[in-house]
Tab-separated table of C-alpha atoms and ligand atoms in Angstrom:
chain	number	residue	atom	x	y	z
A	247	MET	CA	-33.397	43.610	41.396
A	248	GLY	CA	-35.040	40.184	41.574
A	249	LYS	CA	-32.397	36.444	42.098
A	250	SER	CA	-33.105	35.431	38.177
A	251	ASN	CA	-32.210	38.818	36.487
A	252	ASP	CA	-28.859	38.250	38.652
A	253	PHE	CA	-28.669	35.621	37.003
A	254	GLU	CA	-29.702	36.811	33.578
A	255	ASN	CA	-27.435	39.973	33.886
A	256	LEU	CA	-24.523	37.356	35.161
A	257	ARG	CA	-24.989	34.959	31.620
A	258	GLU	CA	-25.144	38.472	29.702
A	259	ALA	CA	-22.091	39.830	31.061
A	260	ILE	CA	-19.944	35.878	31.317
A	261	LEU	CA	-20.769	35.511	27.521
A	262	GLU	CA	-19.732	39.088	26.566
A	263	GLY	CA	-16.717	39.469	28.314
A	264	ASP	CA	-17.711	42.145	30.097
A	265	GLN	CA	-15.857	42.113	33.645
A	266	GLU	CA	-17.245	45.193	35.897
A	267	ALA	CA	-20.392	44.075	35.050
A	268	ALA	CA	-19.729	40.631	36.498
A	269	VAL	CA	-17.854	41.720	39.657
A	270	ALA	CA	-20.869	44.182	40.441
A	271	ILE	CA	-23.515	41.368	40.119
A	272	GLY	CA	-21.202	39.557	42.896
A	273	HIS	CA	-21.342	42.228	45.204
A	274	GLN	CA	-24.327	42.043	44.566
A	275	LEU	CA	-25.315	38.589	44.937
A	276	VAL	CA	-23.559	38.918	48.275
A	277	GLU	CA	-24.571	41.439	49.900
A	278	SER	CA	-28.234	40.394	48.801
A	279	GLU	CA	-27.407	37.012	51.276
A	280	ALA	CA	-29.216	34.624	48.764
A	281	SER	CA	-26.989	31.583	48.088
A	282	LEU	CA	-24.112	31.397	46.181
A	283	MET	CA	-23.667	27.964	44.828
A	284	GLU	CA	-26.041	27.966	42.228
A	285	PRO	CA	-25.078	31.169	40.608
A	286	VAL	CA	-21.248	30.004	40.779
A	287	ASN	CA	-23.128	26.677	38.683
A	288	ILE	CA	-24.959	28.747	35.890
A	289	ALA	CA	-21.925	31.283	35.589
A	290	SER	CA	-19.585	27.237	35.459
A	291	ASP	CA	-22.517	26.485	32.410
A	292	VAL	CA	-21.767	29.556	30.901
A	293	ILE	CA	-18.157	29.982	30.342
A	294	ARG	CA	-18.825	26.257	29.161
A	295	GLU	CA	-20.752	27.131	26.646
A	296	VAL	CA	-18.373	29.890	25.519
A	297	GLY	CA	-15.384	26.826	25.509
A	298	ASP	CA	-18.340	25.381	23.232
A	299	LYS	CA	-18.974	28.207	21.320
A	300	PHE	CA	-15.034	28.825	20.405
A	301	GLY	CA	-13.523	24.820	19.797
A	302	ALA	CA	-16.834	25.296	17.374
A	303	GLY	CA	-15.592	28.607	15.769
A	304	GLU	CA	-17.675	30.542	16.292
A	305	VAL	CA	-15.760	32.939	18.672
A	306	PHE	CA	-11.675	33.443	18.520
A	307	LEU	CA	-9.473	33.064	21.609
A	308	PRO	CA	-9.956	36.992	22.301
A	309	GLU	CA	-13.335	36.281	23.534
A	310	MET	CA	-13.038	33.162	25.776
A	311	VAL	CA	-10.344	35.540	27.435
A	312	LEU	CA	-12.241	38.224	27.720
A	313	ALA	CA	-14.785	35.633	28.649
A	314	ALA	CA	-12.515	33.806	31.479
A	315	GLU	CA	-11.378	37.610	32.848
A	316	ALA	CA	-14.913	38.390	33.511
A	317	MET	CA	-16.006	35.032	35.493
A	318	GLN	CA	-12.415	35.492	37.708
A	319	GLY	CA	-13.753	38.069	38.749
A	320	PHE	CA	-16.919	37.247	39.546
A	321	MET	CA	-15.440	34.283	41.704
A	322	ASP	CA	-13.391	37.093	43.073
A	323	VAL	CA	-15.909	38.142	44.322
A	324	VAL	CA	-18.120	36.175	46.081
A	325	THR	CA	-15.138	33.041	46.486
A	326	PRO	CA	-15.441	34.379	50.627
A	327	ARG	CA	-18.515	34.176	50.623
A	328	LEU	CA	-19.091	31.116	48.675
A	329	GLU	CA	-16.767	29.446	51.502
A	330	GLU	CA	-18.336	30.870	54.490
A	331	GLU	CA	-21.303	29.574	52.812
A	332	ALA	CA	-20.074	25.157	52.263
A	333	ALA	CA	-18.523	25.585	55.728
A	334	GLY	CA	-19.767	22.633	57.707
A	335	GLU	CA	-20.313	22.552	61.455
A	336	GLY	CA	-17.475	20.779	63.244
A	337	ALA	CA	-15.816	20.807	59.745
A	338	GLN	CA	-12.102	20.899	60.930
A	339	ASP	CA	-9.402	18.363	60.498
A	340	ARG	CA	-10.286	16.270	57.931
A	341	GLY	CA	-6.763	15.957	56.377
A	342	THR	CA	-5.119	17.455	53.651
A	343	VAL	CA	-5.816	17.654	50.000
A	344	VAL	CA	-2.203	18.882	47.596
A	345	ILE	CA	-4.383	20.099	44.537
A	346	GLY	CA	-2.820	21.503	41.166
A	347	THR	CA	-3.665	21.297	37.860
A	348	VAL	CA	-1.089	19.542	36.037
A	349	GLN	CA	1.661	20.023	33.954
A	350	GLY	CA	1.065	22.389	30.262
A	351	ASP	CA	-2.158	23.308	31.663
A	352	ILE	CA	-3.663	26.942	32.795
A	353	HIS	CA	-6.807	26.202	33.595
A	354	SER	CA	-7.236	26.906	36.943
A	355	ILE	CA	-10.714	28.277	37.441
A	356	GLY	CA	-12.849	24.744	38.121
A	357	LYS	CA	-9.241	24.039	40.859
A	358	ASN	CA	-10.125	27.040	42.287
A	359	ILE	CA	-13.638	26.342	43.199
A	360	VAL	CA	-12.581	22.279	43.761
A	361	ALA	CA	-10.285	23.799	46.495
A	362	THR	CA	-12.789	26.646	47.653
A	363	MET	CA	-15.859	23.749	48.683
A	364	LEU	CA	-12.578	21.216	50.293
A	365	SER	CA	-11.836	24.056	52.201
A	366	ALA	CA	-14.851	25.082	53.532
A	367	SER	CA	-15.727	21.468	54.717
A	368	GLY	CA	-12.817	21.179	56.679
A	369	TYR	CA	-9.989	19.992	54.843
A	370	GLU	CA	-6.390	21.625	54.882
A	371	VAL	CA	-6.190	22.679	51.180
A	372	VAL	CA	-2.606	22.897	49.818
A	373	ASP	CA	-2.940	24.618	46.097
A	374	LEU	CA	0.149	24.926	44.406
A	375	GLY	CA	-1.747	26.415	41.225
A	376	VAL	CA	-1.052	25.573	37.660
A	377	ASN	CA	0.888	23.362	34.939
A	378	VAL	CA	2.827	21.814	38.068
A	379	VAL	CA	4.895	19.111	36.902
A	380	PRO	CA	4.341	15.257	38.445
A	381	MET	CA	6.974	15.407	40.860
A	382	GLU	CA	6.409	18.574	42.769
A	383	ALA	CA	2.716	17.278	43.232
A	384	ILE	CA	4.232	14.157	45.015
A	385	GLN	CA	7.134	16.191	46.807
A	386	ALA	CA	4.659	18.526	48.476
A	387	ALA	CA	2.323	15.953	49.397
A	388	GLU	CA	5.300	14.615	51.118
A	389	SER	CA	5.506	17.469	52.838
A	390	SER	CA	3.398	19.057	54.205
A	391	GLY	CA	1.382	15.320	54.886
A	392	ALA	CA	-0.803	14.789	52.785
A	393	THR	CA	-3.718	12.810	52.746
A	394	PHE	CA	-4.461	13.010	48.969
A	395	ILE	CA	-3.218	14.684	45.735
A	396	GLY	CA	-5.560	15.856	43.838
A	397	LEU	CA	-5.200	16.587	40.515
A	398	SER	CA	-7.033	19.508	37.376
A	399	ALA	CA	-6.733	18.619	33.896
A	400	LEU	CA	-8.849	20.673	31.139
A	401	MET	CA	-7.066	19.592	27.790
A	402	THR	CA	-6.686	16.043	26.598
A	403	THR	CA	-3.065	17.022	25.863
A	404	SER	CA	-2.646	17.629	29.631
A	405	MET	CA	-4.763	14.686	31.148
A	406	PRO	CA	-2.105	12.157	30.386
A	407	TYR	CA	0.236	13.890	33.942
A	408	GLN	CA	-2.865	12.991	35.338
A	409	LYS	CA	-1.601	9.410	34.920
A	410	GLU	CA	2.510	10.093	35.491
A	411	VAL	CA	1.370	11.095	38.958
A	412	VAL	CA	0.130	7.599	39.306
A	413	ASP	CA	2.832	6.101	38.009
A	414	LEU	CA	5.172	7.904	39.391
A	415	LEU	CA	3.692	7.167	42.861
A	416	GLY	CA	4.260	3.206	41.639
A	417	GLU	CA	7.441	4.122	40.731
A	418	LEU	CA	8.902	5.454	44.147
A	419	ASN	CA	7.100	2.541	45.926
A	420	GLN	CA	4.768	5.565	47.477
A	421	ARG	CA	1.496	4.634	45.849
A	422	ASP	CA	-0.059	3.671	49.615
A	423	ASP	CA	0.675	7.178	50.822
A	424	PHE	CA	-1.540	9.081	48.484
A	425	TYR	CA	-5.247	8.961	47.290
A	426	VAL	CA	-5.147	10.514	44.438
A	427	ILE	CA	-8.122	12.234	42.993
A	428	VAL	CA	-8.936	13.846	40.036
A	429	GLY	CA	-11.246	15.915	37.355
A	430	GLY	CA	-11.641	18.839	35.115
A	431	GLY	CA	-14.058	18.912	31.809
A	432	PRO	CA	-12.416	16.039	29.528
A	433	VAL	CA	-12.014	13.623	32.501
A	434	THR	CA	-13.749	11.237	32.481
A	435	ARG	CA	-14.841	8.543	34.990
A	436	ASP	CA	-13.489	6.132	33.170
A	437	TYR	CA	-10.770	7.271	32.201
A	438	ALA	CA	-9.850	8.049	36.244
A	439	ASP	CA	-10.719	3.650	36.669
A	440	ASP	CA	-7.850	3.355	33.515
A	441	ILE	CA	-5.244	5.296	35.041
A	442	ASN	CA	-5.683	3.793	38.478
A	443	ALA	CA	-6.681	6.639	40.540
A	444	ASN	CA	-8.581	6.794	43.326
A	445	GLY	CA	-11.664	8.876	43.079
A	446	TRP	CA	-13.431	10.766	40.001
A	447	ALA	CA	-15.658	13.677	40.569
A	448	ALA	CA	-17.001	15.399	38.497
A	449	ASP	CA	-17.709	18.816	40.495
A	450	ALA	CA	-17.047	21.065	43.634
A	451	ALA	CA	-20.323	19.276	45.851
A	452	ALA	CA	-19.196	15.925	44.634
A	453	ALA	CA	-15.449	15.864	44.953
A	454	VAL	CA	-15.698	17.332	48.459
A	455	GLN	CA	-18.419	13.485	49.302
A	456	VAL	CA	-15.132	12.032	47.025
A	457	CYS	CA	-12.807	12.654	49.580
A	458	ASP	CA	-14.996	12.505	52.819
A	459	GLN	CA	-16.019	8.570	51.722
A	460	LEU	CA	-12.375	7.800	50.690
A	461	SER	CA	-10.551	8.818	54.139
A	462	SER	CA	-13.714	6.968	55.618
A	463	GLY	CA	-13.230	3.701	54.753
A	464	SER	CA	-9.212	2.198	55.571
A	465	THR	CA	-8.555	0.276	52.369
A	466	PRO	CA	-4.861	1.166	51.109
A	467	PRO	CA	-4.783	3.018	48.080
A	468	SER	CA	-3.642	0.631	45.474
A	469	ASP	CA	-5.968	-1.682	46.494
A	470	THR	CA	-9.268	0.512	46.619
A	471	THR	CA	-11.303	0.528	43.697
A	472	LEU	CA	-12.645	3.861	41.847
A	473	VAL	CA	-14.822	5.982	44.763
A	474	TYR	CA	-16.805	7.841	42.360
A	475	LYS	CA	-19.725	10.948	42.582
A	476	ALA	CA	-21.422	12.195	39.479
A	477	ALA	CA	-22.461	15.913	39.765
A	478	GLU	CA	-25.083	16.725	41.730
B	1003	B12	C1	-11.611	29.361	30.689
B	1003	B12	C2	-10.944	28.828	29.394
B	1003	B12	C3	-10.025	29.135	29.640
B	1003	B12	C4	-9.251	29.996	30.206
B	1003	B12	C5	-9.430	29.814	31.412
B	1003	B12	C6	-8.768	31.413	32.727
B	1003	B12	C7	-8.302	30.654	34.278
B	1003	B12	N1	-7.601	31.091	34.169
B	1003	B12	O1	-9.168	28.849	34.248
B	1003	B12	C8	-8.193	30.927	28.769
B	1003	B12	C9	-8.466	31.940	27.857
B	1003	B12	C10	-6.548	31.458	29.405
B	1003	B12	C11	-7.988	29.824	28.168
B	1003	B12	C12	-6.669	28.869	27.249
B	1003	B12	C13	-6.242	27.902	27.126
B	1003	B12	N2	-7.670	27.126	26.406
B	1003	B12	CO1	-8.799	27.142	27.325
B	1003	B12	N3	-10.839	27.083	28.304
B	1003	B12	C14	-11.303	27.579	28.880
B	1003	B12	C15	-13.233	27.389	28.952
B	1003	B12	C16	-13.739	27.474	28.501
B	1003	B12	C17	-13.821	27.112	30.008
B	1003	B12	C18	-13.191	26.111	31.236
B	1003	B12	C19	-13.494	26.556	33.164
B	1003	B12	O2	-12.978	27.426	33.626
B	1003	B12	N4	-14.727	25.762	32.790
B	1003	B12	C20	-15.847	26.067	34.553
B	1003	B12	C21	-15.152	25.008	35.757
B	1003	B12	C22	-15.884	25.015	36.658
B	1003	B12	O3	-16.007	23.693	35.391
B	1003	B12	P1	-14.257	23.043	35.050
B	1003	B12	O4	-12.629	23.264	34.877
B	1003	B12	O5	-14.756	21.604	34.127
B	1003	B12	O6	-14.555	22.068	37.077
B	1003	B12	C23	-14.721	21.408	37.869
B	1003	B12	C24	-15.715	19.651	37.346
B	1003	B12	O7	-14.124	19.712	36.555
B	1003	B12	C25	-14.961	19.991	38.419
B	1003	B12	N5	-12.847	19.932	38.955
B	1003	B12	C26	-11.675	20.364	37.678
B	1003	B12	N6	-10.845	20.123	38.209
B	1003	B12	C27	-11.261	19.154	39.194
B	1003	B12	C28	-9.592	19.133	39.959
B	1003	B12	C29	-10.711	17.266	40.599
B	1003	B12	C30	-9.123	16.796	41.693
B	1003	B12	C31	-11.840	17.259	41.130
B	1003	B12	C32	-11.942	15.658	41.741
B	1003	B12	C33	-12.338	17.467	40.345
B	1003	B12	C34	-12.701	18.256	39.199
B	1003	B12	O8	-15.319	21.017	39.630
B	1003	B12	C35	-14.351	22.007	39.168
B	1003	B12	C36	-15.655	22.193	39.650
B	1003	B12	O9	-17.135	22.016	39.115
B	1003	B12	C37	-12.833	26.119	28.802
B	1003	B12	C38	-14.057	24.969	27.885
B	1003	B12	C39	-14.762	24.009	28.843
B	1003	B12	N7	-15.337	22.909	27.986
B	1003	B12	O10	-14.362	23.435	29.722
B	1003	B12	C40	-11.896	25.995	27.521
B	1003	B12	C41	-11.102	24.664	27.087
B	1003	B12	C42	-10.215	23.973	28.386
B	1003	B12	N8	-9.845	25.024	26.256
B	1003	B12	C43	-9.502	24.938	25.305
B	1003	B12	C44	-8.304	25.482	24.704
B	1003	B12	C45	-7.518	24.355	23.745
B	1003	B12	C46	-7.729	26.664	25.708
B	1003	B12	C47	-5.760	26.803	24.922
B	1003	B12	C48	-4.931	26.048	24.205
B	1003	B12	C49	-6.303	27.663	23.554
B	1003	B12	C50	-5.329	28.587	23.236
B	1003	B12	N9	-5.290	28.488	21.868
B	1003	B12	O11	-4.086	29.495	23.842
B	1003	B12	C51	-5.481	28.079	25.798
B	1003	B12	C52	-4.465	26.639	26.783
B	1003	B12	C53	-3.575	27.168	27.513
B	1003	B12	C54	-2.739	26.165	28.076
B	1003	B12	N10	-1.549	25.427	28.031
B	1003	B12	O12	-3.412	25.682	29.320
B	1003	B12	C55	-9.780	24.059	25.104
B	1003	B12	C56	-8.867	22.345	24.968
B	1003	B12	C57	-9.240	21.555	24.032
B	1003	B12	C58	-8.007	20.159	24.473
B	1003	B12	N11	-7.036	19.628	23.737
B	1003	B12	O13	-8.771	19.619	25.283
B	1003	B12	C59	-10.829	23.856	25.696
B	1003	B12	C60	-12.688	22.102	26.255
B	1003	B12	C61	-12.429	24.927	24.795
B	1003	B12	C62	-12.367	24.007	23.319
B	1003	B12	N12	-13.639	23.418	23.428
B	1003	B12	O14	-11.585	24.418	22.272
B	1003	B12	N13	-8.701	28.445	28.717
């Protein structure tokens, strides 16, 4: 089966919420030793397309759930190889990133891709999962000696918790202890700037570049102007 055929089948499998097919295509791609970043980007676009249709009332929640399960099944199969593929030479000890999806939000797919790419690039990643309350993120960052707190939000209703983490760090006199980087579907660069985050990235590869740039500088978090990177 050709590469473009695989991609078309992957699209269909996610659109139709066919997890078995999505998993099978994942295995085929892993075995073929083709690059995996391209199909992961395709799958990400397809799942967003399903989300747009859901938003427009063209598909219903059960269909979005099935599409997400198909995407998740595909990601589970390709993630180990994706991590190998993204691993740079000598990429070690770049610091620790505590990452999670904020309170009230259970969307994990994008956050997991970011975590995979950061870990492949030599960052120690502490993944707190989803629905992470602000204080939990801060305590985990403290106890793991993290340089970064990464916060994902996929809903307009959960975005304010990204701000709450930044504000809480200020109240605790810990704003200079961690760089806060934010992202997720509705989170724009302007929003990141407004809430005084230190970094914003549109996708996982960009997130790595933002962390690299922040850690190579010497400006403390409270004085850092937003470091941002659009999609590659
Ligand atoms: C898949 C999905 C689900 C799945 C989640 C499965 C899972 N395990 O994640 C399921 C079906 C469970 C789900 C549930 C719900 N969902 Co939903 N979901 C989506 C969907 C279709 C795709 C999200 C996704 O995975 N995208 C693909 C990934 C790869 O992209 P990404 O997350 O944006 O991540 C990339 C970048 O943003 C960035 N990034 C992400 N995080 C971070 C973090 C940092 C630090 C950085 C630097 C970068 C970064 O890098 C990533 C990789 O490139 C979106 C639609 C959309 N347009 O986003 C709706 C969407 C987010 N969901 C929505 C809704 C309403 C819900 C529900 C409330 C539905 C319901 N009635 O129950 C529940 C939420 C429950 C809750 N409390 O959280 C709405 C939100 C609307 C709003 N208020 O803003 C959306 C926008 C759909 C819509 N158009 O209406 N959902």
